[in-house]
Coordinates of C-alpha atoms in Angstrom, one line a residue:
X1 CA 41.6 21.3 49.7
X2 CA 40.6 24.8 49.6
X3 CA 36.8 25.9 50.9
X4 CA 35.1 29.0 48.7
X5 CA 34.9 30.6 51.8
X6 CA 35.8 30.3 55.1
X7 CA 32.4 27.9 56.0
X8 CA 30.2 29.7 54.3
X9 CA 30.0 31.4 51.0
X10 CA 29.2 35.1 50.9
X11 CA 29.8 36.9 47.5
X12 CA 30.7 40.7 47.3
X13 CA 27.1 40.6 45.6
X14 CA 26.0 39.7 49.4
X15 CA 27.7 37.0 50.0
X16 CA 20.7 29.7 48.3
X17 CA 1.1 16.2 34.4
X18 CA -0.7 17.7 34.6
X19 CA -1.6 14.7 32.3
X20 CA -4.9 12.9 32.3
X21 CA -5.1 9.5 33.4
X22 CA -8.0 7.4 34.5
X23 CA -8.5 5.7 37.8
X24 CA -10.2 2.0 37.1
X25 CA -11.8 0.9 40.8
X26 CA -10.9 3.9 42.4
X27 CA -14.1 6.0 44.0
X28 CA -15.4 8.6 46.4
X29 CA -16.7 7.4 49.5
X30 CA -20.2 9.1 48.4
X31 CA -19.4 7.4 45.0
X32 CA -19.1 4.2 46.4
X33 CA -22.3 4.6 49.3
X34 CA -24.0 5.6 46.0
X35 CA -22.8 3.0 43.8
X36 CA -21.6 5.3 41.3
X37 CA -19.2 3.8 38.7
X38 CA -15.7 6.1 39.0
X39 CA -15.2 8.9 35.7
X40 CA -12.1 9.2 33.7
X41 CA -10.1 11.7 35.7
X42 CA -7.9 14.6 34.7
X43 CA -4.8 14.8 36.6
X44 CA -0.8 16.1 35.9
X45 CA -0.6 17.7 33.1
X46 CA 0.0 21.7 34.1
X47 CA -1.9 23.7 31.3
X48 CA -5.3 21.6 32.0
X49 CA -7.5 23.0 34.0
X50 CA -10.2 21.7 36.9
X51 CA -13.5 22.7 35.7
X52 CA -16.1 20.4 34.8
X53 CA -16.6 18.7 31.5
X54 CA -16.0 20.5 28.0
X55 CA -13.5 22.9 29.8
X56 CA -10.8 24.8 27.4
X57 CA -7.5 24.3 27.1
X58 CA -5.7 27.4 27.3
X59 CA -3.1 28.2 24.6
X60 CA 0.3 27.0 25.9
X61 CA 2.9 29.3 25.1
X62 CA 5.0 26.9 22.5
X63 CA 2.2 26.1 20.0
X64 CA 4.3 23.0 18.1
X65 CA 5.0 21.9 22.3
X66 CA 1.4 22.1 23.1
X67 CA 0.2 19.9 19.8
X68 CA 2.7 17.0 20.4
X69 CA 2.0 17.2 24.0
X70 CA -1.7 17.1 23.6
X71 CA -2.1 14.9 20.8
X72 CA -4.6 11.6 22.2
X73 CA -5.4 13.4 25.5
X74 CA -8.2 15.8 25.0
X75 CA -11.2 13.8 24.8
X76 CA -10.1 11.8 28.4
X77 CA -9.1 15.6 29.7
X78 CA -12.6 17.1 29.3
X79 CA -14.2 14.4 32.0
X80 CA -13.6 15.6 35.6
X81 CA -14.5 14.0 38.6
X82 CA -16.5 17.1 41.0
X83 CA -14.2 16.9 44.1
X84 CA -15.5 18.0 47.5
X85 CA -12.2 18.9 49.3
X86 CA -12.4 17.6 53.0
X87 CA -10.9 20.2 55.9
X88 CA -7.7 18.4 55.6
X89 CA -7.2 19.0 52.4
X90 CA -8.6 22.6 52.3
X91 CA -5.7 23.5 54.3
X92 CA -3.1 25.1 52.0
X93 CA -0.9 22.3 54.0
X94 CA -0.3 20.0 51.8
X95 CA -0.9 16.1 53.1
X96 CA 1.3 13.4 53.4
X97 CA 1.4 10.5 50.7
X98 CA 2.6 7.9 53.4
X99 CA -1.6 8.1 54.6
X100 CA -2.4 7.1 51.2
X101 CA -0.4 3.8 51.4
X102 CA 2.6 2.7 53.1
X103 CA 6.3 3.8 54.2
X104 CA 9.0 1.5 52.2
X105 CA 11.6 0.7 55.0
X106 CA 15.5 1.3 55.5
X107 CA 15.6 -2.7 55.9
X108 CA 13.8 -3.3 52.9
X109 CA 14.9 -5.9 50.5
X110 CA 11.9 -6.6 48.2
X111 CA 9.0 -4.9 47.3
X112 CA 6.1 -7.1 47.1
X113 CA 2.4 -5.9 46.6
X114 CA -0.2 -8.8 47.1
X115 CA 1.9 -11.2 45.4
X116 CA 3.1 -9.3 42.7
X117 CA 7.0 -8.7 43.3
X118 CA 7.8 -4.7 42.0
X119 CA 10.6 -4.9 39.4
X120 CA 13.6 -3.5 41.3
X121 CA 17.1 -5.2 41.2
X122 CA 17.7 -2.8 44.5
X123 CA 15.3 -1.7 46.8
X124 CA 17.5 -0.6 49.3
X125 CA 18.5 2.4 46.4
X126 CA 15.2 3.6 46.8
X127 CA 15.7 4.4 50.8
X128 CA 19.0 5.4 50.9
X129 CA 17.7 8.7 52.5
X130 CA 15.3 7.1 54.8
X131 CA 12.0 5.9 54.4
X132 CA 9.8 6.6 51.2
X133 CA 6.3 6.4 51.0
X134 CA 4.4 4.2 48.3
X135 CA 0.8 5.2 47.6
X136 CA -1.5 2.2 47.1
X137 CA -5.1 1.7 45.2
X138 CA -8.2 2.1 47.7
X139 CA -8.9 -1.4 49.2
X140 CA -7.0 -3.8 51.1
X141 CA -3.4 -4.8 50.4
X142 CA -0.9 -7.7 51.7
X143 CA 2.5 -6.1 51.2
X144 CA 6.0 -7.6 52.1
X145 CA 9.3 -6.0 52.1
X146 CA 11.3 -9.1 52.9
X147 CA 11.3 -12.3 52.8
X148 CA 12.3 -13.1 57.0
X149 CA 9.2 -10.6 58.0
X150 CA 5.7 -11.7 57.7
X151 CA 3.6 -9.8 55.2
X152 CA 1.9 -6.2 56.2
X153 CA -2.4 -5.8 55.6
X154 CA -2.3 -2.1 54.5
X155 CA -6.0 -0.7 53.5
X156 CA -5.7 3.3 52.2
X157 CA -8.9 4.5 52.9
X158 CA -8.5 8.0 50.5
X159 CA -7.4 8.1 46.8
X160 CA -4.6 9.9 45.7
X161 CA -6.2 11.8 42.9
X162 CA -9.5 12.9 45.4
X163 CA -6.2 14.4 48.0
X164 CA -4.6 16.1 44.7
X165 CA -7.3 17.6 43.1
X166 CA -8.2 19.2 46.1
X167 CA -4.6 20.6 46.9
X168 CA -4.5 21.6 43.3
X169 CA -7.3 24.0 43.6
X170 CA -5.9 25.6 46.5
X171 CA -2.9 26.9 44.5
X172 CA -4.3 27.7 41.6
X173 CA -6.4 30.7 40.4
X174 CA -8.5 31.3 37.8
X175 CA -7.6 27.8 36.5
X176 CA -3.7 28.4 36.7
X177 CA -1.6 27.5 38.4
X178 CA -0.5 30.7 41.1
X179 CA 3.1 32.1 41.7
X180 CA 1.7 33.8 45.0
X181 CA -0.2 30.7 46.3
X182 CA 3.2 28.4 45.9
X183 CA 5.2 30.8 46.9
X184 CA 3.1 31.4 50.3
X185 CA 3.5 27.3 50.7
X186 CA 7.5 28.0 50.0
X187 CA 7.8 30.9 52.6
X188 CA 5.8 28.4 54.5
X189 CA 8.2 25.8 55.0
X190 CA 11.6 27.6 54.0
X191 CA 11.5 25.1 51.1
X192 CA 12.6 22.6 53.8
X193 CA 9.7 19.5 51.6
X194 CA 9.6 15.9 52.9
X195 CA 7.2 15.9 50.2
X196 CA 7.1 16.2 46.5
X197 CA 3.8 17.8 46.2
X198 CA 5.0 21.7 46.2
X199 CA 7.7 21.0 44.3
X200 CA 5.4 19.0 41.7
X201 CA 3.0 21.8 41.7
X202 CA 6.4 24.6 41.0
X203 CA 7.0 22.4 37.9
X204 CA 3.0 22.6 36.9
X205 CA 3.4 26.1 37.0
X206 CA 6.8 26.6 34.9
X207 CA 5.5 24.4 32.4
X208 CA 2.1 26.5 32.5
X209 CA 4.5 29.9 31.6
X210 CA 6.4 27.8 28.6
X211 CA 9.7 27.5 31.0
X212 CA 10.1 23.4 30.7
X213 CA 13.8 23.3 31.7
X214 CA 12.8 25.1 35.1
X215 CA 9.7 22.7 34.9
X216 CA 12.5 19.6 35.0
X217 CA 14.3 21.1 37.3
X218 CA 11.3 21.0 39.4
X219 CA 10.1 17.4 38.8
X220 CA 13.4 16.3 39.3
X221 CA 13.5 17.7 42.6
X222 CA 10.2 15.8 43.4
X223 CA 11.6 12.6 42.7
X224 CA 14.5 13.2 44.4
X225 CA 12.7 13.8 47.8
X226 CA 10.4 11.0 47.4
X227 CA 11.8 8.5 44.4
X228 CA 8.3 7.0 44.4
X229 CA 6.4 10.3 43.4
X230 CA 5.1 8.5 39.7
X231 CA 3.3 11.9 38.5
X232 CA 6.6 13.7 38.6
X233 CA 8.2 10.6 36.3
X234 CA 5.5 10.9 33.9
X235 CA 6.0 14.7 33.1
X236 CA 9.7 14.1 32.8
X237 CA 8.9 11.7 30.5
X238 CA 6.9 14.1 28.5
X239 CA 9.3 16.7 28.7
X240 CA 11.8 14.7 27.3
X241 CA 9.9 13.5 24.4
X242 CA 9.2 16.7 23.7
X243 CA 12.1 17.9 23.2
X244 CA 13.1 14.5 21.2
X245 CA 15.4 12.6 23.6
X246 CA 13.0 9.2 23.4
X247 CA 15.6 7.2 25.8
X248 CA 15.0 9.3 28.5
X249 CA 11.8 9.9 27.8
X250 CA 11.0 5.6 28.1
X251 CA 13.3 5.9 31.2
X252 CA 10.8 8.3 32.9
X253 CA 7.5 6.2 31.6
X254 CA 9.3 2.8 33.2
X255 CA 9.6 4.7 36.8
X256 CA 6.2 6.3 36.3
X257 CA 4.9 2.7 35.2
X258 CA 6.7 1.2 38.5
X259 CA 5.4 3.5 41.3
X260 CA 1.5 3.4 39.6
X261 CA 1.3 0.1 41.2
X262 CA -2.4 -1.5 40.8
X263 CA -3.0 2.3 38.9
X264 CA -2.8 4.0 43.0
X265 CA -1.9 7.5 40.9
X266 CA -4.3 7.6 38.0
X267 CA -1.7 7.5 34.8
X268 CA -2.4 4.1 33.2
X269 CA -4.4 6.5 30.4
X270 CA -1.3 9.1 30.0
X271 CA 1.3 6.3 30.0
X272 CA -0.9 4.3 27.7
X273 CA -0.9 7.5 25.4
X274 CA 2.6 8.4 25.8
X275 CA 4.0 5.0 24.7
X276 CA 2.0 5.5 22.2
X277 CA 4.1 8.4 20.9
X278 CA 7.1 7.3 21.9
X279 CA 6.0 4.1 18.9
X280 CA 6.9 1.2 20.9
X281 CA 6.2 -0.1 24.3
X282 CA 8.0 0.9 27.1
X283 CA 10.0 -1.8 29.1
X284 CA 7.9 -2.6 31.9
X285 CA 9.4 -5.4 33.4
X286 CA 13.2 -4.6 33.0
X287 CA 14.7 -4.6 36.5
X288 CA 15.9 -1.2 37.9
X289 CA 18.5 -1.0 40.0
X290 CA 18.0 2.6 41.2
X291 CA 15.9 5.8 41.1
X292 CA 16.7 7.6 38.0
X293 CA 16.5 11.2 37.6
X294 CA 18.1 13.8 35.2
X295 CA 22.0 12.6 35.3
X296 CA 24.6 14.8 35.1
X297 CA 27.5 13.5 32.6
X298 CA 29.4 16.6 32.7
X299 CA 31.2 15.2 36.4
X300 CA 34.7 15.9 35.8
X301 CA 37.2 13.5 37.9
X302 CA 37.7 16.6 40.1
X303 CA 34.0 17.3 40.8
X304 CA 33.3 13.9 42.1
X305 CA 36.5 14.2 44.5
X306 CA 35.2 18.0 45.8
X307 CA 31.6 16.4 46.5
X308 CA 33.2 13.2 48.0
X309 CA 35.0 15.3 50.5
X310 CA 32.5 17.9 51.2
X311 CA 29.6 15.2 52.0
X312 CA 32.2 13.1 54.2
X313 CA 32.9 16.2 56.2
X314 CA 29.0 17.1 56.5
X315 CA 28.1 13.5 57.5
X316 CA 30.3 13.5 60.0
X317 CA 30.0 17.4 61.5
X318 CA 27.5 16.9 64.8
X319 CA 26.3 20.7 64.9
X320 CA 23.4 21.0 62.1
X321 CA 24.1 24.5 61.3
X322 CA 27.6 24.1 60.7
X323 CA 26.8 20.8 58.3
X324 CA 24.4 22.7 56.3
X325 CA 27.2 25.4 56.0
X326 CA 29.6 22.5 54.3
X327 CA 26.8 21.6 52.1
X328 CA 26.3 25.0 50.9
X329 CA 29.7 25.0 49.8
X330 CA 28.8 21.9 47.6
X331 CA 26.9 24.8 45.8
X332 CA 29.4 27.5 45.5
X333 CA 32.0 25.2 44.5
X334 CA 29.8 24.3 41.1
X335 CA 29.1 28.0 41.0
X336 CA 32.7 29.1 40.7
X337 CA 33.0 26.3 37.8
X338 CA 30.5 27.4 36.2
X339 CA 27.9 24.8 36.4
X340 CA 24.8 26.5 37.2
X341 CA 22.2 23.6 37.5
X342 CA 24.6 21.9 40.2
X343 CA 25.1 24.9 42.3
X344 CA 21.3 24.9 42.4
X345 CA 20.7 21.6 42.7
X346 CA 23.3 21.6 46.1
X347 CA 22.2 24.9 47.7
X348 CA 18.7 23.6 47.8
X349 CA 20.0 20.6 49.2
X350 CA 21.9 22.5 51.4
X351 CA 18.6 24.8 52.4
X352 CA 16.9 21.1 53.0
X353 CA 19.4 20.1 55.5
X354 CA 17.7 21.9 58.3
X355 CA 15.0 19.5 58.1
X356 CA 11.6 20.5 59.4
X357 CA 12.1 21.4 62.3
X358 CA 11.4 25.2 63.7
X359 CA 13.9 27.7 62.7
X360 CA 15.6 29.7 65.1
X361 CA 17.6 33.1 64.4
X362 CA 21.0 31.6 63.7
X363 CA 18.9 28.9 60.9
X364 CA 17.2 31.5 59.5
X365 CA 20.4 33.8 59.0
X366 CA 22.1 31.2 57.6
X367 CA 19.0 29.8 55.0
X368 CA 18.7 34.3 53.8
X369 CA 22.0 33.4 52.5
X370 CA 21.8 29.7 50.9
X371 CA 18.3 32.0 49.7
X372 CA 20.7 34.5 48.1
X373 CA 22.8 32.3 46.8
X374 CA 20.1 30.2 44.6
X375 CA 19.3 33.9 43.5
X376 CA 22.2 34.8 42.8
X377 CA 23.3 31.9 40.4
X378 CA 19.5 31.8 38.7
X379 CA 20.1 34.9 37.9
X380 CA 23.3 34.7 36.3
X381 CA 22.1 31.7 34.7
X382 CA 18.9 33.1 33.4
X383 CA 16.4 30.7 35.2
X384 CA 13.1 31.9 36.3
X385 CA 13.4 30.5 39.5
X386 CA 15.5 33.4 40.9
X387 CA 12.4 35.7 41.3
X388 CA 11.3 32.7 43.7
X389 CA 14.4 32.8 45.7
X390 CA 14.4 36.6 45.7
X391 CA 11.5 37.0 47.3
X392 CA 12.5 34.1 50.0
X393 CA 15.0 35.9 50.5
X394 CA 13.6 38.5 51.1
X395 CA 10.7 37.2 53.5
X396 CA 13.6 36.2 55.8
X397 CA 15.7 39.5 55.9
X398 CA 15.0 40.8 59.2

């Protein structure tokens, strides 16, 4: 087994929906004090924006993409609840979904929400990473993630949408979504996310400039750091009907469908709507036995044995640094055979092995060059991402 470099890879180059849905039950606390009935709420879809009622849609920038994508959803998308964002949520910090609901644990073997057993063959495949949080509907919940453990009373006492909105407005100017703004949040945390809310919002704002494969690339991404993050399935979904592939596209809606237990996100409106163009009903109560998320059927026999290897080795290498360092070599390997999307795909991966923790001068170092790297191949690639990397590249060059 030969390494592309001797631990890590340095090039001669030097050498790393918004769709509207509406929220039945769901309500403000001054809504509720008031006893004001809740209002059809806006919510994923990117190219929507957050003013009050009879806003515009702004022309997106593939007019055939916008009409299919829009078709059914402007009347709900020109109702918008007015959104007082709270000095949590003002914070360009984002929050954390496990305080809207509940962590899913390691041991977990079911997935039960007050009586109603989720659909998953495997809940333990949902986990495999650690715990994963599932956002819950306002009010009081008995939950049970196994059968020997007696049931959990979990009672979210904030709505998802309320947290959202609010975060939403803090990235975004002049009712679009801002580079500056996410990047600031990306410099922030070196891109090191335990949640899929940044990453969401990076895929609000590629699909907002007409780049959908980079918008994937970001939702995918989401779901990937929290496999119960429904918003991010739902634009997947819509993506992929766009562009015609209807399997995955029902694939998608079934997860989205899944994780919106008791409507806790707000899409029962945009999955209603999006079945509806897909022309038949979506599965909802087929089993699944894993989170799904864009697959890559390109794996030769070779690829799987290089990954193998390398992930043994990193799981197994005590010093963080020098595991991240075998996991960025995960990246450069696909580089060198050409497969651009998994040489991005592992140096981020690589980046996100730090963790959260504080970075000292040896980390940051090592994540200007996993930073250089996802330039480097985004480039050669042609994905818009690479100005992103570039400039967090750039923030950490001393």
């Amino acid at each position: 087994l030969v390494l592309l470099g001797a631990v890590l890879v340095v090039h001669s180059s030097r050498p790393l929906p918004d769709r509207p849905g509406t929220t039945k039950g769901a309500t403000t606390d001054a809504e509720r004090a008031a006893g004001a009935e809740p209002k059809p709420s806006e919510v994923f879809r990117p190219d929507i924006a957050t003013r009050e009622p009879d806003i515009e849609l702004p022309p997106a920038p593939e007019k055939d993409h916008a009409d299919r994508a829009d078709a059914g959803l402007r009347d709900a998308a020109a109702f918008t609840p007015r959104v007082t964002a709270s000095p949590r949520s003002a914070s360009l910090e984002p929050w954390r979904l496990d305080e809207l609901g509940v962590e899913i644990p390691t041991h977990v073997s079911m997935i039960e929400i007050d009586g109603v057993r989720l659909a998953v063959s495997d809940p333990a495949a949902f986990v495999r990473q650690g715990p994963v949080p599932l956002v819950l509907a306002l009010g009081r919940h008995v939950v049970r993630f196994s059968g020997s453990e007696p049931p959990r009373v979990v009672e979210p006492r904030r709505w998802f949408l309320e947290d959202y909105r609010a975060a939403a407005e803090r990235v975004r100017e002049a009712d679009r979504w801002s580079f500056d703004r996410l990047l600031e949040l990306s410099r922030r945390s070196l891109e090191r996310f335990r949640d899929p809310l940044v990453p969401h919002f990076w895929g609000n704002y590629y699909w907002q400039e007409g780049e959908l494969a980079a918008a994937a690339r970001s939702y995918a991404w989401a779901v990937r750091i929290t496999p119960t993050f429904a918003p991010s399935y739902l634009n997947l979904a819509q993506l992929a009907h766009d562009r015609g592939d209807d399997a995955a596209a029902r694939g998608f809606a079934r997860l989205a469908g899944l994780w919106n237990v008791q409507n806790a996100y707000g899409l029962s409106t945009a999955l209603a709507s999006l079945e509806s163009s897909l022309g038949e009903e979506v599965a909802a109560f087929e089993e699944l036995a894993e989170p799904a998320g864009p697959r890559h059927d390109d794996l030769t026999a070779r690829d799987r044995d290089m990954v193998a290897v390398l992930q043994s080795a990193a799981r197994f290498e005590p010093r963080v640094t020098e595991r991240v360092k075998i996991l960025n070599n995960i990246g450069a390997y696909f580089e060198h055979e050409g497969k651009a999307e998994l040489a991005l795909e592992h140096y981020r991966s690589a980046a996100a092995g730090f963790g959260d923790a504080a970075a000292g001068p040896a980390e940051r170092r090592v994540l200007g060059t996993i930073f250089e790297n996802l330039a480097r191949v985004c480039r050669r690639a042609n994905m818009p991402e690479a100005r992103r990397f570039e400039r967090l590249q750039a923030a950490l060059e001393p």
